[in-house]
Amino acid sequence: MAESAKSPQTELPHKAFGWAATDTSGTLSPFHFSRRENGVDDVTVQILFCGVCHSDLHTVKNDWGFTTYPVVPGHEIVGVVTKVGSNVKYFKAGDKVGVGVIVESCKECECCQQDLENYCPRPVFTYNSPYYDGTRTQGGYSNIVVVNQRYVLRFPENLPLDAGAPLLCAGITVYSPMIYYGMTEPGKHLGVAGLGGLGHVAIKIGKAFGLKVTVISGSPHKEAEAVDKLGADSFVVSSDPAKMKAAIGTMDYIIDTISAVHSLTPLLGLLKLNGKLVTVGLPNKPLEVPIFQLALGRKLVGGSNFGGIKETQEMLDFCGKHNITADIELIKMDQINTAMERLGKGDVKYRFVIDVANSFSSL
C-alpha cells in the first residue's frame, strides 16, 4: 500500500526556512519546509547569498508550464560548509562553496560520464524538480541546503561572495558556449545581444579572452555604461536601422542572451561568413530561423545550456584569475517581490542578489 503523501514542511527531518511561491501570481512569502539529513556523500551549506535569475521569475509564474507549488526558487547559491559526510574528501566545514543549477544526475549516462551532467536525461535541478527519493527540491531563497558532494563547487577566495553568486548560472551560461563553439580566439569580434544579467557577464568574460566586444541592445541609454563601465569596445542600437546597417558582416560570433521573443534575422545579418550565433536566452515561444541567411553565409545557429560541474569549476577559477564578478543590487529577502517586478521590466543593473544570512539572522 502506498504511503500517504507528506507535506514538504514535514517529509524530511531537517527543518529549513525560506520564501516560496504558492500559485501563478508568483508572489513569494515566508515558508517553513524540510531538508534531508546530511548523508555520507553530502555537504550541508549555510546559505549566505543567492542570485535572482530570470529563470526564477519564469518558474514562480509557471511561464514554462511545469511548476509544482509551493516552490522555493534560487540556483545561484553561495555559502559556507557546516557539515560533510564521511565519504566527502574535498570539502570541510568552513569552506566557501557554491551550488548552481543542478544538484543531482544519474551519474551513469554518456553525458554524466563526460562531465556534462547538465545534459543528463535524468537531471535533478536545484529547485522545482523531483528528487530520486520522491521529494521535490527547493532552492536557495532559504537558509540551508544539503547537496551531494559531486555538485558542490569550490568558490575562489579572492572573489566576493555576493557579487560572485550570479556566476553559478549567468557566468557558466555564457562561458560554456564560448568554450564549446570556439568563441575564444583573441582579436575576434563578439557581439552580445541583450545587456542584462547574462549579457553584462558575457562582456567581461569576452574581454578576458581577448575578444573585441560589441553590445547589441534596443536601449540607447545603456551605451555609456556598456562601454565606459563594463568595458565593451562598441555599442549598436538594434532599433537604429543606420547603425545596424553599418555593422552588417562585422562580427565573428554573437551570444544572444535575450529572453523575450525576437527576430534572429537582424542578428544573423551582423555575422561574417562562417559566423556563429548562439542563443542562451529562453523565450517562452519558438523563434523563426531564416534558412536563406544561414545557407548563403554558411552561418550557424546554436544553443547552449549551463555547463557541467567540471566546466563550472573551470569558469569559477577563470573568473577568480581575472577578477570577474557580476554587477549586483544587494537586497533583503523581504524585498524579493519588488525585485521580481523590477526584473520583469528589465529594471536592474544587472543582477539582484539576496543577502540571505542577514535576512534570516533573527530566526
CSV table of C-alpha atoms in Angstrom, one decimal, residues 174 178 189-196 198-204 206 212-217 232 234-236 251 253-258 267:
chain,number,residue,atom,x,y,z
A,174,VAL,CA,27.8,32.4,-21.3
A,178,MET,CA,32.1,30.3,-25.7
A,189,HIS,CA,34.7,40.1,-32.7
A,190,LEU,CA,32.0,39.0,-30.3
A,191,GLY,CA,28.5,40.5,-30.3
A,192,VAL,CA,26.5,40.4,-27.1
A,193,ALA,CA,22.8,40.7,-27.8
A,194,GLY,CA,21.0,42.0,-24.7
A,195,LEU,CA,22.6,43.8,-21.8
A,196,GLY,CA,21.2,42.2,-18.7
A,198,LEU,CA,23.8,37.3,-18.8
A,199,GLY,CA,24.9,39.9,-21.2
A,200,HIS,CA,27.0,42.0,-18.8
A,201,VAL,CA,28.9,39.0,-17.6
A,202,ALA,CA,29.4,37.9,-21.3
A,203,ILE,CA,31.2,41.3,-21.9
A,204,LYS,CA,33.6,40.7,-19.0
A,206,GLY,CA,34.7,38.0,-23.6
A,212,LYS,CA,36.6,42.7,-29.3
A,213,VAL,CA,33.1,43.0,-27.8
A,214,THR,CA,30.2,44.9,-29.2
A,215,VAL,CA,26.9,45.1,-27.3
A,216,ILE,CA,23.7,44.9,-29.4
A,217,SER,CA,20.8,46.5,-27.5
A,232,ALA,CA,32.7,46.9,-24.2
A,234,SER,CA,31.4,49.5,-29.0
A,235,PHE,CA,27.6,49.6,-28.9
A,236,VAL,CA,25.0,49.1,-31.6
A,251,MET,CA,31.1,40.0,-36.2
A,253,TYR,CA,30.3,35.4,-33.0
A,254,ILE,CA,27.1,36.6,-31.3
A,255,ILE,CA,25.8,35.4,-27.9
A,256,ASP,CA,22.1,36.0,-27.8
A,257,THR,CA,21.0,36.5,-24.2
A,258,ILE,CA,17.6,37.9,-25.0
A,267,LEU,CA,21.4,39.5,-35.7
